[in-house]
Short mmCIF file of C-alpha atoms in Angstrom, two decimals:
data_model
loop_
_atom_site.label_atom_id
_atom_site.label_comp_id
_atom_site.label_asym_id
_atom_site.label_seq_id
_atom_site.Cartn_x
_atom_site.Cartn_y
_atom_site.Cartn_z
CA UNK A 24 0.00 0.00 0.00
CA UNK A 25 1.34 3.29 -1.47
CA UNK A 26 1.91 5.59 2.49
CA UNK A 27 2.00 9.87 1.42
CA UNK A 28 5.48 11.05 2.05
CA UNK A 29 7.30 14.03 1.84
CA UNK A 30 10.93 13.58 1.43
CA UNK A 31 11.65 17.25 1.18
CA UNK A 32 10.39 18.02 4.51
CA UNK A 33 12.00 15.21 6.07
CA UNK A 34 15.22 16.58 4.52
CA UNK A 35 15.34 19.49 5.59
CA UNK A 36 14.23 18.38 9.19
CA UNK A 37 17.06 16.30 9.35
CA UNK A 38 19.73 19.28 7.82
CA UNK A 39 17.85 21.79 9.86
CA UNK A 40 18.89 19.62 13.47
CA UNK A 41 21.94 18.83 12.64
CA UNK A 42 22.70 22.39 11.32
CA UNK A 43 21.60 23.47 14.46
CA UNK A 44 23.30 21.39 16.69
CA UNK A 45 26.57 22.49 14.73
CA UNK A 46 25.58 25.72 14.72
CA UNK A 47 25.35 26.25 18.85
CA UNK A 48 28.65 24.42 19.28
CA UNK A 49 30.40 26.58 17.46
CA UNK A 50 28.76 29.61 18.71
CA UNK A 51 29.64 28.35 21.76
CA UNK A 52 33.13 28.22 20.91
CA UNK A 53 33.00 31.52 19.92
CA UNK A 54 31.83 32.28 22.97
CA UNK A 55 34.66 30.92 25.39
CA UNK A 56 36.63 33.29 25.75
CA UNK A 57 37.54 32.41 28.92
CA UNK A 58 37.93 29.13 30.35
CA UNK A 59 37.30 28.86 34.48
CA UNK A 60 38.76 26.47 36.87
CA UNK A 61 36.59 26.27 40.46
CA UNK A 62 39.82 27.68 42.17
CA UNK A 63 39.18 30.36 39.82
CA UNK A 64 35.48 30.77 40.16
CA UNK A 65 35.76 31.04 44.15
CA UNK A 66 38.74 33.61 43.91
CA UNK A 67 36.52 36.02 41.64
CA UNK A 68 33.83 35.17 43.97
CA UNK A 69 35.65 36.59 46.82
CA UNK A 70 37.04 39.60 45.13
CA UNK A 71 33.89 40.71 43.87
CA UNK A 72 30.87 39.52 45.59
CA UNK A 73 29.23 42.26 47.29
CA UNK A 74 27.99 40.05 50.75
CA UNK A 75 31.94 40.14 51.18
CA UNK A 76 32.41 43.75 50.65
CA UNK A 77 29.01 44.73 52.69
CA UNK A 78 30.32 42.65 55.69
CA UNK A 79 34.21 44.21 55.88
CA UNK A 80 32.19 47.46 55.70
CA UNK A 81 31.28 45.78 59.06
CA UNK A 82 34.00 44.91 60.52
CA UNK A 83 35.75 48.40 59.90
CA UNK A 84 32.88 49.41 61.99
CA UNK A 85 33.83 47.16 64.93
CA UNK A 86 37.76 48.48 64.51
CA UNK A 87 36.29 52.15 64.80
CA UNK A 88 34.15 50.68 67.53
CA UNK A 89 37.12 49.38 69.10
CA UNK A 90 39.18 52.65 68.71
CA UNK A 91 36.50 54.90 69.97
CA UNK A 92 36.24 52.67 73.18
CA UNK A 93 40.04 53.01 74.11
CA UNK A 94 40.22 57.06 73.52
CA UNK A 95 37.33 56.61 76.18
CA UNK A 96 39.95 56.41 78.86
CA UNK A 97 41.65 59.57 77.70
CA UNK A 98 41.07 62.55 79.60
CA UNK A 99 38.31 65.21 77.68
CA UNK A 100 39.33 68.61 76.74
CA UNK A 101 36.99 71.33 75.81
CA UNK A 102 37.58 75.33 74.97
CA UNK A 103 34.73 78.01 74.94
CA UNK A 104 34.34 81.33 73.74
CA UNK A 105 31.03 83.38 74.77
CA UNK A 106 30.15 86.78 73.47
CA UNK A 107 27.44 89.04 74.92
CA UNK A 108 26.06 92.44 73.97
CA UNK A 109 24.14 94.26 76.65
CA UNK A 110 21.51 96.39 76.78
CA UNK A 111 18.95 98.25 79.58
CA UNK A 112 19.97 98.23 83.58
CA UNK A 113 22.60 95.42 84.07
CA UNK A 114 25.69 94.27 86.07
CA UNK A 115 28.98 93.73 83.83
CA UNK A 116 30.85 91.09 85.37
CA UNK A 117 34.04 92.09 84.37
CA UNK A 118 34.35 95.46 86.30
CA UNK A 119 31.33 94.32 88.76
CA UNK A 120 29.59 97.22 88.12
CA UNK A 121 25.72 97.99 87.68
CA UNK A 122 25.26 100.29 84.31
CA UNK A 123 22.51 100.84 82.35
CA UNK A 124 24.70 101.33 79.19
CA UNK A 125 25.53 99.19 76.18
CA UNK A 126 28.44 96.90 76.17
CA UNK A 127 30.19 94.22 75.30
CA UNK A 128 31.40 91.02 77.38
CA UNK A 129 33.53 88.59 76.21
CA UNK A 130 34.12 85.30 78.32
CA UNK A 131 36.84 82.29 77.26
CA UNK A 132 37.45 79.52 79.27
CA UNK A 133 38.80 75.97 78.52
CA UNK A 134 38.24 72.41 80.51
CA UNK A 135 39.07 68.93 80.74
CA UNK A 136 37.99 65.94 83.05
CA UNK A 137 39.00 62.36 83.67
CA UNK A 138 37.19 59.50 84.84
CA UNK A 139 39.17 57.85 87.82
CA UNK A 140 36.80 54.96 88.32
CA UNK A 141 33.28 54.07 87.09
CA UNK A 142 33.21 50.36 87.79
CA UNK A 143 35.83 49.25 85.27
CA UNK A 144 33.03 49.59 82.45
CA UNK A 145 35.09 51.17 80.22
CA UNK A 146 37.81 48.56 80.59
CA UNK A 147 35.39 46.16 80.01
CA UNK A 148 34.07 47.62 77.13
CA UNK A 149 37.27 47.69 75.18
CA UNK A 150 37.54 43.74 76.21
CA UNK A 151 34.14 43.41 74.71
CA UNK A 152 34.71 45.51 71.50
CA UNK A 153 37.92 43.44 70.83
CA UNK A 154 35.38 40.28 71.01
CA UNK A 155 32.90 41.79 68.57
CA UNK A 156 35.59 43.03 66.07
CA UNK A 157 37.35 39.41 65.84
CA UNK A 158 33.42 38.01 66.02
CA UNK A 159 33.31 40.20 62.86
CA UNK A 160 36.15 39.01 61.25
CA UNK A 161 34.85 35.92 62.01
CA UNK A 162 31.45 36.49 60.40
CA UNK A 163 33.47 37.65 57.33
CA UNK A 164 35.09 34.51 56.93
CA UNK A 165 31.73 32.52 57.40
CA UNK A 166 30.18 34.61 54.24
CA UNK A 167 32.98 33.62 52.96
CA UNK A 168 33.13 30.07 53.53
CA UNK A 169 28.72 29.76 52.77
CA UNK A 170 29.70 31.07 49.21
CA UNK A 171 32.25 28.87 48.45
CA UNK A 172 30.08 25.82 48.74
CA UNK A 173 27.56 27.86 46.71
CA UNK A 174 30.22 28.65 44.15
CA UNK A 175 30.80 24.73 44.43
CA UNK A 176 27.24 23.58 44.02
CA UNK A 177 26.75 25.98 40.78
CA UNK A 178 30.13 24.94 39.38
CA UNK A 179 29.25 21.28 39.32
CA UNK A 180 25.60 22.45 38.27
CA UNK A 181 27.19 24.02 34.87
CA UNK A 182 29.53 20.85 34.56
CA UNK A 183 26.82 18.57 34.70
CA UNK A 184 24.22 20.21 32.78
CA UNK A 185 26.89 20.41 29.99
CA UNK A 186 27.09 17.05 29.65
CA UNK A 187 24.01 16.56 30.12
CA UNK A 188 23.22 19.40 27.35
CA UNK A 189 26.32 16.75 25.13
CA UNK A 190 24.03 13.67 25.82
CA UNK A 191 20.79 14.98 24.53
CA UNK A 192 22.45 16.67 21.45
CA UNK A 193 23.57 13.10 20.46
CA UNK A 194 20.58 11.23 21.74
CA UNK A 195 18.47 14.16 19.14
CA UNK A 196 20.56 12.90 16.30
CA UNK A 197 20.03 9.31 16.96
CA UNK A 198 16.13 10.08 16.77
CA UNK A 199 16.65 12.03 13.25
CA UNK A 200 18.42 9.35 11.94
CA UNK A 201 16.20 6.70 13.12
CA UNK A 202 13.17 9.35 11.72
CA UNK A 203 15.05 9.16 8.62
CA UNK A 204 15.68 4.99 8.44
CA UNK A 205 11.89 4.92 9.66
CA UNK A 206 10.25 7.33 6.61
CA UNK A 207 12.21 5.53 4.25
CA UNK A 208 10.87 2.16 5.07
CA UNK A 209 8.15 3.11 5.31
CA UNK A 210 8.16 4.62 1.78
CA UNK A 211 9.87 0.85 0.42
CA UNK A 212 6.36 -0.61 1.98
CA UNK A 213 8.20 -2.08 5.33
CA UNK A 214 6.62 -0.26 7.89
CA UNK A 215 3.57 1.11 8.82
CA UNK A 216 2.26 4.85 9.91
CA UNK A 217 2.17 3.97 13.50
CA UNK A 218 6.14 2.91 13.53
CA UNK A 219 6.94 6.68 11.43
CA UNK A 220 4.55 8.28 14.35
CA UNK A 221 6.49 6.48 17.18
CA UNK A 222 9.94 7.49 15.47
CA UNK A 223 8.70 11.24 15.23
CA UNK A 224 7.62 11.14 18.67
CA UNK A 225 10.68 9.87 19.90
CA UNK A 226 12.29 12.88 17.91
CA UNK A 227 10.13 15.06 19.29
CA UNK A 228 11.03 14.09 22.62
CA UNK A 229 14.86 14.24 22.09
CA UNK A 230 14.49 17.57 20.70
CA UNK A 231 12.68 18.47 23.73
CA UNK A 232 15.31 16.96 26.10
CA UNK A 233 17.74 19.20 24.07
CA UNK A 234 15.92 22.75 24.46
CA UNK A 235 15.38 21.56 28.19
CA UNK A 236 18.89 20.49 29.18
CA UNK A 237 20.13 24.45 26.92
CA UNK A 238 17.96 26.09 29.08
CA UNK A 239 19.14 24.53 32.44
CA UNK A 240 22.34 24.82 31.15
CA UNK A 241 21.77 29.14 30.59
CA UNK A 242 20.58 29.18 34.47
CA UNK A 243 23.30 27.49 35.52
CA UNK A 244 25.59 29.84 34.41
CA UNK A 245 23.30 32.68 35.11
CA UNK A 246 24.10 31.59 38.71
CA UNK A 247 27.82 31.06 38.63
CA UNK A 248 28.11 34.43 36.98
CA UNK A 249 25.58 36.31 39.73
CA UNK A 250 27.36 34.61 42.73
CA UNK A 251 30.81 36.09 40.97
CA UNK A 252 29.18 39.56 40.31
CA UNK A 253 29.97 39.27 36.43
CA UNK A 254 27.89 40.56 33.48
CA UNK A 255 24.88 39.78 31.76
CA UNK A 256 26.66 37.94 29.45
CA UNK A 257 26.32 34.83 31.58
CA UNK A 258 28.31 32.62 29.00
CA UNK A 259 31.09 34.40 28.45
CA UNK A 260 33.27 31.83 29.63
CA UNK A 261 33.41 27.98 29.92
CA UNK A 262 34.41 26.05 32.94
CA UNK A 263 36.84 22.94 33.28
CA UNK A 264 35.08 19.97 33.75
CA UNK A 265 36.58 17.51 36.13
CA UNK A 266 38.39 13.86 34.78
CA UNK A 267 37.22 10.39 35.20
CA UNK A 268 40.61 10.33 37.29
CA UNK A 269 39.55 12.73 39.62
CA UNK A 270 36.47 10.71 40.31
CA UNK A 271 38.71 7.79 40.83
CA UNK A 272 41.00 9.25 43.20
CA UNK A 273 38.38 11.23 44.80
CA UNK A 274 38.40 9.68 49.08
CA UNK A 275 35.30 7.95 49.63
CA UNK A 276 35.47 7.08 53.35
CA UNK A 277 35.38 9.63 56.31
CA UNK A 278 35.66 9.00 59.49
CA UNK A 279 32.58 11.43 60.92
CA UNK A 280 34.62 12.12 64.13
CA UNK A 281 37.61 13.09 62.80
CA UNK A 282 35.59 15.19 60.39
CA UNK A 283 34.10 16.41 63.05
CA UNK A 284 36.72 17.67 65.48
CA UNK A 285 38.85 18.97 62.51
CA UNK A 286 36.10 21.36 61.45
CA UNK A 287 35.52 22.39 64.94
CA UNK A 288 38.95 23.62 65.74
CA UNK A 289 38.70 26.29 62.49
CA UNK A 290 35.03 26.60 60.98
CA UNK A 291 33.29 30.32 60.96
CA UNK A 292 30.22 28.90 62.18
CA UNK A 293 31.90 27.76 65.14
CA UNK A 294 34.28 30.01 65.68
CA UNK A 295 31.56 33.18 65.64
CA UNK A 296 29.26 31.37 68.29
CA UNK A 297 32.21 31.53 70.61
CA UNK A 298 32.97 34.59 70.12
CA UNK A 299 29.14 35.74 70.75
CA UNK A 300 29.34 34.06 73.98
CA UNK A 301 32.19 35.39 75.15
CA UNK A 302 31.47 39.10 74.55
CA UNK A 303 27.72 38.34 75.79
CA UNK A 304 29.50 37.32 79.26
CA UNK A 305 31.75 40.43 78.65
CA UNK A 306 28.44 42.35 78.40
CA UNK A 307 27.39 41.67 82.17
CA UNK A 308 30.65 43.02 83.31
CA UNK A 309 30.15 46.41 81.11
CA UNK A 310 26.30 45.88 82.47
CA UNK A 311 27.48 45.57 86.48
CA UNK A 312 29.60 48.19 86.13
CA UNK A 313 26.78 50.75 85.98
CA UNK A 314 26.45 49.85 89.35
CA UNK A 315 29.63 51.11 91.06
CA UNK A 316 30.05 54.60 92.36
CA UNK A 317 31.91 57.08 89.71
CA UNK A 318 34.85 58.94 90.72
CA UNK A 319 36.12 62.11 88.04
CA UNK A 320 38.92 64.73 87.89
CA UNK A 321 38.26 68.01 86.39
CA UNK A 322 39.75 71.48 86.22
CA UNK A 323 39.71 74.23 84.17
CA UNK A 324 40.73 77.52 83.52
CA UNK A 325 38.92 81.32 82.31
CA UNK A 326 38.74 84.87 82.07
CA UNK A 327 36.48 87.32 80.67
CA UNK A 328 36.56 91.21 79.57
CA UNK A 329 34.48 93.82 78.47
CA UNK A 330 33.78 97.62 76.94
CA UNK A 331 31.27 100.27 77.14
CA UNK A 332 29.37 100.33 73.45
CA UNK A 333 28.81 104.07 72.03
CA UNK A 334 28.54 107.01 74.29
CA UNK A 335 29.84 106.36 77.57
CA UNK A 336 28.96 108.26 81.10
CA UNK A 337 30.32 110.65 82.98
CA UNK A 338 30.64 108.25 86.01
CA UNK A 339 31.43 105.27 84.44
CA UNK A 340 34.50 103.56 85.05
CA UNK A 341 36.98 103.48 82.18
CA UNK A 342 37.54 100.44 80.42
CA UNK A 343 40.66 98.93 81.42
CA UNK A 344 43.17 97.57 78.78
CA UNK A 345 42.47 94.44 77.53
CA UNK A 346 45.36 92.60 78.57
CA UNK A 347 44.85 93.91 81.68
CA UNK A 348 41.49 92.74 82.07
CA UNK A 349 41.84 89.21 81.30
CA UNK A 350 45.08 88.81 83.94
CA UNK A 351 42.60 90.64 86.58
CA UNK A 352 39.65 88.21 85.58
CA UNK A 353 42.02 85.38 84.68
CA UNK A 354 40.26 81.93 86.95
CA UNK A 355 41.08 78.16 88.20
CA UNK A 356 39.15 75.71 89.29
CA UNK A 357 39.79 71.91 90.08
CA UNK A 358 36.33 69.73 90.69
CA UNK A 359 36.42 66.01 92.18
CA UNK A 360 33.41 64.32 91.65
CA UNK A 361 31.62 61.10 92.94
CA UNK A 362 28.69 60.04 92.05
CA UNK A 363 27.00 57.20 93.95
CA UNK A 364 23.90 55.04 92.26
CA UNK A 365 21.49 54.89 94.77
CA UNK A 366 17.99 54.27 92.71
CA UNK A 367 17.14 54.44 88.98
CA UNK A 368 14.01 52.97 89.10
CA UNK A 369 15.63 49.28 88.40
CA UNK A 370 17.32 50.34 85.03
CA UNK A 371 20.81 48.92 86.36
CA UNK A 372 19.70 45.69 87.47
CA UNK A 373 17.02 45.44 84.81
CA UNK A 374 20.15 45.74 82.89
CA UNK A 375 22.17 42.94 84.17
CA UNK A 376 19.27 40.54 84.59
CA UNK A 377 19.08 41.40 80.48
CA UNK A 378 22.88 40.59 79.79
CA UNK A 379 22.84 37.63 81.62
CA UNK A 380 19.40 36.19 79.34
CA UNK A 381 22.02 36.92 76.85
CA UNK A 382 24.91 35.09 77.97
CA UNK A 383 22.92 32.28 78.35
CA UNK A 384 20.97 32.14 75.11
CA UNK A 385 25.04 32.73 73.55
CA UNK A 386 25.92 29.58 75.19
CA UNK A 387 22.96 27.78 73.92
CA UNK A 388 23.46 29.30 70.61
CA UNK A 389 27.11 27.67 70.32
CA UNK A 390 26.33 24.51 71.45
CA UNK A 391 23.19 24.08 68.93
CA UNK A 392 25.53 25.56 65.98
CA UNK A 393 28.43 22.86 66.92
CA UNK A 394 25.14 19.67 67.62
CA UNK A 395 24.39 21.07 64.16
CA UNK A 396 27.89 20.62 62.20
CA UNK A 397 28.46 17.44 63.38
CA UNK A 398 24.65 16.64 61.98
CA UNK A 399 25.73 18.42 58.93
CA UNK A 400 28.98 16.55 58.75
CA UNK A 401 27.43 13.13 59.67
CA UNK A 402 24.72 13.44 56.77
CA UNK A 403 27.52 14.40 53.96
CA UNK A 404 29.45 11.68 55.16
CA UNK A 405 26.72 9.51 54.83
CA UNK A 406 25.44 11.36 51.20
CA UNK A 407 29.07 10.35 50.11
CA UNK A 408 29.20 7.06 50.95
CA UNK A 409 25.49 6.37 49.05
CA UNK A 410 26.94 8.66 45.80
CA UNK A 411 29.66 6.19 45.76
CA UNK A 412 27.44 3.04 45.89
CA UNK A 413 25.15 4.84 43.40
CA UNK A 414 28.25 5.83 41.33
CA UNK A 415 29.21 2.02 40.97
CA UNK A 416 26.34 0.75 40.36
CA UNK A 417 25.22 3.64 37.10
CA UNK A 418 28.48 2.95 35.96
CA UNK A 419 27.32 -0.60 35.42
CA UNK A 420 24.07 -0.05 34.27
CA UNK A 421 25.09 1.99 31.54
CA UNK A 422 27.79 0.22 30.04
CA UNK A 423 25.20 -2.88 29.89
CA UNK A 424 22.66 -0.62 28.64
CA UNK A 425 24.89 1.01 26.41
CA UNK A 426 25.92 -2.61 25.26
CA UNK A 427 23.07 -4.27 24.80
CA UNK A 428 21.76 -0.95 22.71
CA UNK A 429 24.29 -1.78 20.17
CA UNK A 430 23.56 -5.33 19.57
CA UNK A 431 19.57 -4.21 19.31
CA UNK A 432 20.57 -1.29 17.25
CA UNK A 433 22.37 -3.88 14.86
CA UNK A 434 19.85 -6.34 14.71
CA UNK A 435 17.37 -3.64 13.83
CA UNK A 436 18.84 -2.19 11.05
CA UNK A 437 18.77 -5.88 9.56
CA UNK A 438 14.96 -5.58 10.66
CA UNK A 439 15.58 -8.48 13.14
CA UNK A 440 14.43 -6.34 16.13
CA UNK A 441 10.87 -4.50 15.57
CA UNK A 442 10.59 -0.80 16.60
CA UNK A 443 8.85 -0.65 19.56
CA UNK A 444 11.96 -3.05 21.11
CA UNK A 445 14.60 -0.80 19.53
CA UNK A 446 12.78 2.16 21.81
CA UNK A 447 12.44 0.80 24.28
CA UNK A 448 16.75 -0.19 24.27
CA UNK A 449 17.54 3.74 23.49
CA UNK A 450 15.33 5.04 25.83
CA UNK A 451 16.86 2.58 28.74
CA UNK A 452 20.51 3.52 27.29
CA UNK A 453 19.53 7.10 27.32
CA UNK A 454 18.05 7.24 31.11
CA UNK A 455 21.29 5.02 32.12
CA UNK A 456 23.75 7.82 30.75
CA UNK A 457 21.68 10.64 32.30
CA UNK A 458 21.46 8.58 35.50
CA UNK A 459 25.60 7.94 35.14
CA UNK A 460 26.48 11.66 34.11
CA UNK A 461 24.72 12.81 37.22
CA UNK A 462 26.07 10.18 39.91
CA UNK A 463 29.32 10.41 38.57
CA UNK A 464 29.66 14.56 39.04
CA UNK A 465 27.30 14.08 42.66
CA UNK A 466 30.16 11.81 43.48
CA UNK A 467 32.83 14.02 43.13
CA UNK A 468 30.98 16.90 44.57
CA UNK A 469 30.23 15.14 47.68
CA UNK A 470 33.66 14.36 48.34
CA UNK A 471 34.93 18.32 48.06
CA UNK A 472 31.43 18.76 49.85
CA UNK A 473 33.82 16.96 52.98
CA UNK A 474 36.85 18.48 51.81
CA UNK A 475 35.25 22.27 52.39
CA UNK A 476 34.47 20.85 55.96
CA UNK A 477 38.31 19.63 56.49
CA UNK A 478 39.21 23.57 55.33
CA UNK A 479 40.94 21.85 52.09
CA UNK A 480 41.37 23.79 48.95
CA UNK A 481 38.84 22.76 46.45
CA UNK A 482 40.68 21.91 42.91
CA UNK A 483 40.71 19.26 40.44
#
């Protein structure tokens, strides 16, 4: 029975895919201008992601912090200048005389003080301030450290959906071939409309799979480039993928308590609790102190002067010469002061009671951030040990699917093997190699997932 057909169309499908497949390689060639390894992805990360800058901007804070806090123990030193113009009945201080004329009083003066004791609160403070500005170093290095593994997890996101983007390219042009064998057969008489239906549904498929795996490929690189502050042009470079000999000599067995203590002697996370609790605990010294008497020094120094404005009286006094008037006027004063908290309607201990919910909540705080790293630790140790099982055992169910694909595929083309079986073979091959590409890159990521806990470079 004599099937329609259009050979021209089917032609041109097949040119048209494999003209495009040809076409985007290239254009991704084009395109790689640069070519990334992950030791280079995390260093631009850290030179230009702005989390990083926006927390040094907080620890310069905590150094100016810390700075401020220490010239708090200096002695303060303050100068004044007043200037008055009189008018009506009034008394001029600097001749002690009551006129009712205009004039003009000048006044300068100049003062300092010292606290000699408050409690040691300011001591205290500085002890605290040097807490919070290595607690914010310490929070800088744990931004630091929470990108890296997301630098990490996107790198071996682009790796993988490249390949993955590789496999479904290839799988497409399996499915236009087959198309092709498929119309052709069915032109000779051989097959029927539902086997060229099947084959362009399969086609259709792959084609999918490839528009699919280019788009998750574009966000995966969309998310590189963001967490490395770069440019729109999110595939401007092209990243080094790792070798089947850095899977192999990838460690596959961790110990979770050696993980585990090795990590807590240097990780942020840990490192930042500690140093919450101990300037929390610092904080109800600074907070006690409030409750101590207050001893300060002070002295300071003055003189003043005047003249008559306009017309002066008859009986006024003459205005002296200036000089003269501020040695005449010319004042000292010392001032000891003690001031002795007696009732502040609670504020104080309200205060302390408050620091010490604090230092206590700190204390749980670290010990719930270390209970959670050795969770964290225990379940990658764990996630490693199943990638490497699940590694293994991919690895041998694609080389059997790949296998027995190529004996079906040759006992097809000799029409020995009906269509629906030769399907059914690709589409198991094809699920195997997905299901292979992906444990084999989860494999290797899992293991530098353990190595970021150890505080080892990532590289390979």
């Amino acid at each position: 029975m004599k099937m329609f057909t259009n050979n021209s169309l089917l032609s041109k499908l097949t040119f048209a895919v494999t003209f495009s497949l040809v076409t985007i390689g290239l254009s991704s060639n084009l395109k790689a201008q640069e070519v990334l390894t992950i030791q280079d992805a995390i260093d631009r990360m850290l030179n230009n992601n702005l989390n990083i800058k926006q927390s040094s901007l907080n620890v310069a804070t905590s150094a100016v912090n810390l700075e401020q806090s220490r010239a708090a123990l200096y002695p303060t030193l303050s100068a004044g200048i007043d200037n008055n113009f009189n008018f009506g009945r009034s008394l001029n201080p600097a001749t002690n005389e009551l006129i009712s004329q205009k004039f003009y009083q000048g006044t300068g003066s100049l003062s300092t003080s010292v606290d000699l004791f408050g409690g040691f609160a300011k001591l205290n403070q500085i002890r605290q301030n040097k807490i919070l500005l290595a607690a914010g170093n310490s929070t800088l290095d744990k931004t630091k450290n929470d990108l890296i593994l997301q630098v990490v997890t996107a790198y071996f996101q682009v790796v993988f959906n490249t390949d993955l983007l590789k496999a479904s390219k290839e799988q497409l042009l399996v499915a236009a071939e087959t198309q092709r064998r498929e119309q052709a057969l069915l032109e000779a008489g051989n097959k029927t409309l539902a086997d060229i239906s099947q084959a362009k549904a399969q086609a259709a498929t792959a084609e999918l799979n490839v528009t699919t795996a280019q788009n998750q490929l574009t966000i995966s690189y969309l998310t590189l480039s963001q967490l490395m502050e770069m440019g729109p042009d999110s595939e401007s470079y092209t990243v080094v993928k790792p070798t089947i000999k850095d899977i192999a000599q990838a460690q596959k067995s961790y110990d979770v308590n050696d993980v585990y203590n090795t990590s807590l002697s240097f990780f942020p996370d840990v490192k930042l609790a500690q140093l919450n609790r101990e300037a929390a605990e610092k904080a109800v010294d600074v907070a006690k102190g409030a409750a101590y008497p207050k001893l300060s020094l002070g002295g300071s120094i003055g003189s003043q002067y005047s003249f008559i404005l306009g017309q002066r009286s008859p009986l006024s006094t003459p205005d002296a010469a200036l000089s003269d008037q501020i040695s005449n006027n010319f004042s000292q004063g010392v001032q000891l002061s003690l001031r002795i908290p007696i009732f502040n309607g609670l504020t104080i201990k309200s205060n302390v009671k408050k620091a010490k919910i604090s230092y206590e909540g700190s204390k749980i705080s670290e010990q719930l951030t270390k209970n959670n790293l050795n969770k964290v630790i225990a379940q990658a140790v764990a996630d490693l040990r199943a990638a490497d099982g699940k590694y293994k055992s991919n690895e041998k169910t694609f080389n059997a699917q790949k296998d027995a694909f190529n004996v079906i595929e040759q006992r097809y083309a000799v029409g020995l093997v009906n269509s629906l079986d030769y399907n059914t073979s690709r589409t198991n091959r094809n699920k195997a190699e997905v299901d292979y590409i992906q444990s084999k890159y989860d494999l290797l990521f899992k293991s530098k997932v353990i190595d970021y806990y150890l505080g080892k470079q990532i590289t390979f």
